[in-house]
mmCIF file of C-alpha atoms in Angstrom:
data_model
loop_
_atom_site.group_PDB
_atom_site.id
_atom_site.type_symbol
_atom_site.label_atom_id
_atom_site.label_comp_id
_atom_site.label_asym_id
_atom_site.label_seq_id
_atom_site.Cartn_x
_atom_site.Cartn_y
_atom_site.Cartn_z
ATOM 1 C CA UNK A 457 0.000 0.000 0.000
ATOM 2 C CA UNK A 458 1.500 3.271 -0.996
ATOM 3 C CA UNK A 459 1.265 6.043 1.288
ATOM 4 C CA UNK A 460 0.336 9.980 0.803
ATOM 5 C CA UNK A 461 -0.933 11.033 -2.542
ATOM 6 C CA UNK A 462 -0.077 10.901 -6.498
ATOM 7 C CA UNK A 463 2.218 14.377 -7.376
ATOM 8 C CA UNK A 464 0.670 14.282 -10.085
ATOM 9 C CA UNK A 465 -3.056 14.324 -9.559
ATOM 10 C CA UNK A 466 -3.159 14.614 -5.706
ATOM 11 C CA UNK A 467 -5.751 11.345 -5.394
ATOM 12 C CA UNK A 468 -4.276 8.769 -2.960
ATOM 13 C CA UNK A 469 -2.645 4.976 -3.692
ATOM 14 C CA UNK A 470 -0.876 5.083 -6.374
ATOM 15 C CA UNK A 471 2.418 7.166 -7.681
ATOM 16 C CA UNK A 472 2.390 9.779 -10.268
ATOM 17 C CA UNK A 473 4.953 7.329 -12.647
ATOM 18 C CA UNK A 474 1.198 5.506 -12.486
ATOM 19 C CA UNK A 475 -0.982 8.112 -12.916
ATOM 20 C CA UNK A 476 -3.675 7.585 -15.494
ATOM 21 C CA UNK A 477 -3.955 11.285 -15.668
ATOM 22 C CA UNK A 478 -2.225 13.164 -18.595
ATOM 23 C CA UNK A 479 1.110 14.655 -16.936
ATOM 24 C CA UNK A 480 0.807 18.161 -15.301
ATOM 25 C CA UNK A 481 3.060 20.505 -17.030
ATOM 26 C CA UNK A 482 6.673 20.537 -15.171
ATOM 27 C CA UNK A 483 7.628 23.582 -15.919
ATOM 28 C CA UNK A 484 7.041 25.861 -12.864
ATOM 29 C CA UNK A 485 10.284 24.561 -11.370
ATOM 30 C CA UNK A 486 11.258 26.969 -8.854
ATOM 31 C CA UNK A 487 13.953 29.695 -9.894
ATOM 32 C CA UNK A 488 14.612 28.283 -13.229
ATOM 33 C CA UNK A 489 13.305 30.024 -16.200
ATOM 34 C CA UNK A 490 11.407 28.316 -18.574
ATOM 35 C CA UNK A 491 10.976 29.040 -22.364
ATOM 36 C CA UNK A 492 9.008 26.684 -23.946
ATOM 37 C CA UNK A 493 10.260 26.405 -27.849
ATOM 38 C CA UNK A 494 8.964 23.594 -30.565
ATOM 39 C CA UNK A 495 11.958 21.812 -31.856
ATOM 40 C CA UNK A 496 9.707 19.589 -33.931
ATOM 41 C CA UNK A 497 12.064 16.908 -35.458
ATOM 42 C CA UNK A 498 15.162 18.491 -34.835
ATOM 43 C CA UNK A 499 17.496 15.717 -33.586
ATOM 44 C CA UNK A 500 19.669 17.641 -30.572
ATOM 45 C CA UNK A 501 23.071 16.309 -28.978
ATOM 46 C CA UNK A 502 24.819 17.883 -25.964
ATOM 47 C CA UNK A 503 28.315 17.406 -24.771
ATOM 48 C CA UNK A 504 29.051 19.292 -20.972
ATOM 49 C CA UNK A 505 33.077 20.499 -22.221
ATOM 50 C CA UNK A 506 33.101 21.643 -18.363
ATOM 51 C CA UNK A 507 31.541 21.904 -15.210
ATOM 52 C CA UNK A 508 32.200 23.536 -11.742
ATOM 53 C CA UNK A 509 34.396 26.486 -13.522
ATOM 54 C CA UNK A 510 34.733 28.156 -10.337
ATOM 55 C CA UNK A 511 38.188 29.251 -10.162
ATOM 56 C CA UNK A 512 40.788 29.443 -7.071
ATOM 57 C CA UNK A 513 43.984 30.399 -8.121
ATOM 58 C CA UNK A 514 45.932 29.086 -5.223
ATOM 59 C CA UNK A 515 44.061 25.538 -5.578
ATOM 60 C CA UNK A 516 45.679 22.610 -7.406
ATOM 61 C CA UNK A 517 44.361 19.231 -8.989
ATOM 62 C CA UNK A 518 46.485 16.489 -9.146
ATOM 63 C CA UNK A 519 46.293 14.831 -13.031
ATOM 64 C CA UNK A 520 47.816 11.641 -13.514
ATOM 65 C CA UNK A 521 46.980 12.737 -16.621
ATOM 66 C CA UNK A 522 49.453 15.734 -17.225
ATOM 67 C CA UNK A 523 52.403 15.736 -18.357
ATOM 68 C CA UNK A 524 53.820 18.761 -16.555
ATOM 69 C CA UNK A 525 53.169 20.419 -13.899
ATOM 70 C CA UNK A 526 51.024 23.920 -14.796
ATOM 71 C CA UNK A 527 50.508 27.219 -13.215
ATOM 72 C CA UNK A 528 48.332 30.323 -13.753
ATOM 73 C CA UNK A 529 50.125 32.456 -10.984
ATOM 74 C CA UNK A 530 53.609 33.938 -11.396
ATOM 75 C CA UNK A 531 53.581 35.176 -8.021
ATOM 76 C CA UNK A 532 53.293 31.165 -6.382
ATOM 77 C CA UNK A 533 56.950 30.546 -7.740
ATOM 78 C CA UNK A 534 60.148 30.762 -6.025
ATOM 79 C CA UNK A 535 62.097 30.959 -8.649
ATOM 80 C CA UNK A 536 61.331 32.302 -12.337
ATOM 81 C CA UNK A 537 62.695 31.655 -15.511
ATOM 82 C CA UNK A 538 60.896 33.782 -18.003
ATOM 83 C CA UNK A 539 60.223 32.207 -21.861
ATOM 84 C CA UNK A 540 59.203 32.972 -25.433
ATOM 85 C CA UNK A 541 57.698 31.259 -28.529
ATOM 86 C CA UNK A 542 56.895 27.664 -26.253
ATOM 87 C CA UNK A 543 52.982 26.500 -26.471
ATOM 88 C CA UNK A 544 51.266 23.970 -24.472
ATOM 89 C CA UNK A 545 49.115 21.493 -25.884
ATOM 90 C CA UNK A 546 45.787 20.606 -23.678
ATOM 91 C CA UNK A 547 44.376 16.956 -24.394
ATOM 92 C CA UNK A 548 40.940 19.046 -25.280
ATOM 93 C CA UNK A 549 42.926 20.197 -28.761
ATOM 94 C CA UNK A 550 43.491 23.823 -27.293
ATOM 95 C CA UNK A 551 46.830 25.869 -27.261
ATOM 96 C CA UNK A 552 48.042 28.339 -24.667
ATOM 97 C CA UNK A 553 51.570 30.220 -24.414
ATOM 98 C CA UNK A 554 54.257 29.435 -21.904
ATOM 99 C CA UNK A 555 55.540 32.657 -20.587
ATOM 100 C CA UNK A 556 57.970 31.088 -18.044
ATOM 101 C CA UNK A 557 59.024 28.115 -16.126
ATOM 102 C CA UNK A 558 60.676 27.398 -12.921
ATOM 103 C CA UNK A 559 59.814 25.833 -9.495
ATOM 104 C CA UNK A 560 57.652 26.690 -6.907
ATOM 105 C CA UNK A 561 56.805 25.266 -3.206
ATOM 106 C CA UNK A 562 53.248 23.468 -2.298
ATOM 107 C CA UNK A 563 52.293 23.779 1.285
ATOM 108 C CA UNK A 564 50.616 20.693 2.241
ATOM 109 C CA UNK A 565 47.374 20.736 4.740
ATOM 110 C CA UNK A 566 49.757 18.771 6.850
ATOM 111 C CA UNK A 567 52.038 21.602 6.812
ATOM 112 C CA UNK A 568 55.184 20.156 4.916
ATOM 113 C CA UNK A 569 56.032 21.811 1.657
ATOM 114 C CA UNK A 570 56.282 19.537 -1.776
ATOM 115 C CA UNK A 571 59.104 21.233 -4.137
ATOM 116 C CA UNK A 572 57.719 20.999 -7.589
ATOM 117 C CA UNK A 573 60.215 21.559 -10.441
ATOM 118 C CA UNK A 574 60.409 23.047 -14.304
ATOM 119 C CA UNK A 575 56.710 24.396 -13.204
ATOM 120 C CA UNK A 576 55.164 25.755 -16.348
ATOM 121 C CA UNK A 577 54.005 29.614 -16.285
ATOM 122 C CA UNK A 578 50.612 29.622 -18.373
ATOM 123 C CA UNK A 579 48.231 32.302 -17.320
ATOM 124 C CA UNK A 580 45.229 31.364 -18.823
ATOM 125 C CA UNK A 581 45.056 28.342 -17.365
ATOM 126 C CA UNK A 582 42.098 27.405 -15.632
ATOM 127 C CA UNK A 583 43.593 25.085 -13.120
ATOM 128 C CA UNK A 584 46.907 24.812 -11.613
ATOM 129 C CA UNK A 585 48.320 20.754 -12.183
ATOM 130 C CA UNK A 586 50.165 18.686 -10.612
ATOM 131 C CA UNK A 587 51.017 16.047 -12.638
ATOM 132 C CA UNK A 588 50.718 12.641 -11.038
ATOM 133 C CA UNK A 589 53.432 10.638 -13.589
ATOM 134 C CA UNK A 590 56.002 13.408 -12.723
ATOM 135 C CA UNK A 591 55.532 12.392 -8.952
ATOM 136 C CA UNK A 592 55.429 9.277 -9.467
ATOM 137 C CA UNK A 593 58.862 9.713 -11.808
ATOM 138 C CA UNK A 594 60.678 11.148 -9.023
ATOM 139 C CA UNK A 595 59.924 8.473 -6.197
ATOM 140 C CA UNK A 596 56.456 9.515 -4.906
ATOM 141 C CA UNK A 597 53.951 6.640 -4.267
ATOM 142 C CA UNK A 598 50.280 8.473 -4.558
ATOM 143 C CA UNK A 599 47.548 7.631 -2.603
ATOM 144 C CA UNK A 600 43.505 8.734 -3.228
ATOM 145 C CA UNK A 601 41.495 8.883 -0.421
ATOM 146 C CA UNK A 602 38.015 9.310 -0.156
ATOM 147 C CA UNK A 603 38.351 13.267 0.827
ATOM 148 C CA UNK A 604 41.685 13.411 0.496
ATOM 149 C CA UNK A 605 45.032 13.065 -1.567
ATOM 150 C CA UNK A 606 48.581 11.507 -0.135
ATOM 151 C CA UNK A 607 52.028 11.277 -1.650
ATOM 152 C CA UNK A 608 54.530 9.219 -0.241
ATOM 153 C CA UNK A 609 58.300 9.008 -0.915
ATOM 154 C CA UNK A 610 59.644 6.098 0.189
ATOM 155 C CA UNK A 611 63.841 6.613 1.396
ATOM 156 C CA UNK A 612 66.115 3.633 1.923
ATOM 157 C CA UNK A 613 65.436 3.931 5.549
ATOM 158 C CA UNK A 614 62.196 5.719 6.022
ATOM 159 C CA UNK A 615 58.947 6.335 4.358
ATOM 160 C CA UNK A 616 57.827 10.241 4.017
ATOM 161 C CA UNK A 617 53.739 11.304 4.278
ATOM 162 C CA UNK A 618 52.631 14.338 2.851
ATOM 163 C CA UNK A 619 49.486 15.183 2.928
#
């Protein structure tokens, strides 16, 4: 027995996926404006390029994707080495200049600092990277938790957290 009434027609025992009814119009969704338009037989297709495009230039993704690591902010390096005439190539087909290179220190949430080398200067970027191979190239062992990222460096005689 179902409880409470149809959202559709308001009568009681049965759900409005099951409503004999003819579907009440959906489109007084709250704060969303609605413009009804006849497509007819137009056949549509939508690809989402990106989402969540809210931008914090101090935050960094790791991308085990990535090839180098990227960033949009001069002023996070420690050292800069500034370049001409070099282009980056994004896996989504785009281009964007290199204007300098160098390295630059992460502070952790732990509080130890992660020394990232040959950073790439690109302004326009969207996201600072960290690329996971690189890390993984120079002796880090990365770990994905489920609200939070690890790297590990493992020493001869000792094993290294930062988180």
């Amino acid at each position: 027995m179902i409880k409470g009434n149809c959202y559709n027609c308001g009568k009681p025992n049965h759900m409005a996926k099951d409503c004999r009814l003819p579907k009440k119009n959906q489109a007084h969704v709250s704060d969303v404006r609605y413009v009804p338009i006849d497509l007819g037989e137009l056949n549509l297709s939508v690809v989402v390029f990106e989402a969540n495009l809210v931008d914090n230039p101090r935050e960094w993704w790791i991308d085990t994707g990535a090839t180098r690591h990227i960033c949009s902010d001069k002023e996070m390096f420690s050292t800069y080495t500034p370049i001409n005439g070099r282009k980056l190539f994004m896996g989504n087909s785009a281009t964007s200049n290199i204007v300098g290179l160098d390295n630059l220190v992460l502070k952790m949430t732990s509080g130890k600092e992660l020394t990232l080398i040959d950073v790439l200067h690109v302004p326009n970027i969207r996201k600072n990277l960290v690329s996971g191979s690189l890390l993984v190239k120079s002796g880090f062992r990365l770990v994905f938790e489920s609200n939070k990222f690890c790297t590990y460096r493992e020493q001869p005689l000792y094993r290294e957290r930062i988180c």
